[in-house]
Coordinates of C-alpha atoms in Angstrom, one line a residue:
X1 CA -61.4 281.0 -29.4
X2 CA -59.2 281.2 -32.4
X3 CA -55.5 281.4 -31.9
X4 CA -54.3 284.9 -32.6
X5 CA -50.8 285.3 -34.1
X6 CA -48.3 287.5 -32.4
X7 CA -49.8 291.0 -32.1
X8 CA -48.8 294.5 -31.0
X9 CA -51.1 296.4 -28.6
X10 CA -51.1 300.1 -29.1
X11 CA -52.7 301.3 -25.8
X12 CA -51.7 300.7 -22.3
X13 CA -55.1 299.4 -21.3
X14 CA -58.5 298.4 -22.6
X15 CA -61.7 300.1 -21.3
X16 CA -65.0 298.2 -21.2
X17 CA -67.6 300.2 -23.1
X18 CA -70.4 299.1 -20.8
X19 CA -69.1 299.3 -17.2
X20 CA -66.1 301.6 -18.0
X21 CA -63.6 299.5 -16.0
X22 CA -60.0 299.8 -17.1
X23 CA -58.4 296.4 -17.8
X24 CA -54.7 295.6 -18.1
X25 CA -53.9 293.6 -21.3
X26 CA -53.0 290.6 -19.1
X27 CA -56.5 290.6 -17.6
X28 CA -58.3 289.8 -20.9
X29 CA -57.6 287.6 -23.9
X30 CA -58.4 289.0 -27.3
X31 CA -60.3 286.5 -29.5
X32 CA -61.5 286.3 -33.1
X33 CA -64.7 284.7 -34.4
X34 CA -66.9 285.2 -37.5
X35 CA -68.0 288.6 -36.1
X36 CA -64.5 289.9 -35.8
X37 CA -61.9 290.7 -33.0
X38 CA -63.1 291.3 -29.5
X39 CA -62.5 290.8 -25.8
X40 CA -65.0 289.9 -23.1
X41 CA -65.1 292.1 -20.0
X42 CA -64.5 289.9 -16.9
X43 CA -66.5 292.2 -14.8
X44 CA -69.8 292.6 -16.8
X45 CA -69.4 290.1 -19.7
X46 CA -69.8 292.8 -22.4
X47 CA -68.3 292.0 -25.8
X48 CA -65.9 294.9 -26.6
X49 CA -64.9 295.2 -30.3
X50 CA -61.3 295.4 -31.4
X51 CA -59.9 296.2 -34.8
X52 CA -56.7 295.0 -36.4
X53 CA -54.9 298.0 -37.9
X54 CA -51.8 296.1 -38.7
X55 CA -50.6 295.5 -42.3
X56 CA -52.1 292.4 -44.0
X57 CA -48.6 290.8 -44.3
X58 CA -47.5 291.8 -40.8
X59 CA -48.3 291.4 -37.2
X60 CA -51.7 292.1 -35.7
X61 CA -52.0 295.6 -34.2
X62 CA -55.2 295.8 -32.1
X63 CA -57.0 298.9 -31.2
X64 CA -60.3 299.2 -29.4
X65 CA -63.1 300.6 -31.6
X66 CA -65.5 303.3 -30.4
X67 CA -68.7 301.2 -30.7

């Protein structure tokens, strides 16, 4: 996993798109690879997409995408 600089999280929790479990931010670690930002659901292993909506010269601001 790539090291992610300081980031701001905009929701209180993530929700797995496959198994619909709600996950606290402390339960998953966002990561970045050549496909983009994501987190892996610890329950079912699904790769959930995240998007950085922060400014290019500022901190990361991650939101979960709808797909």
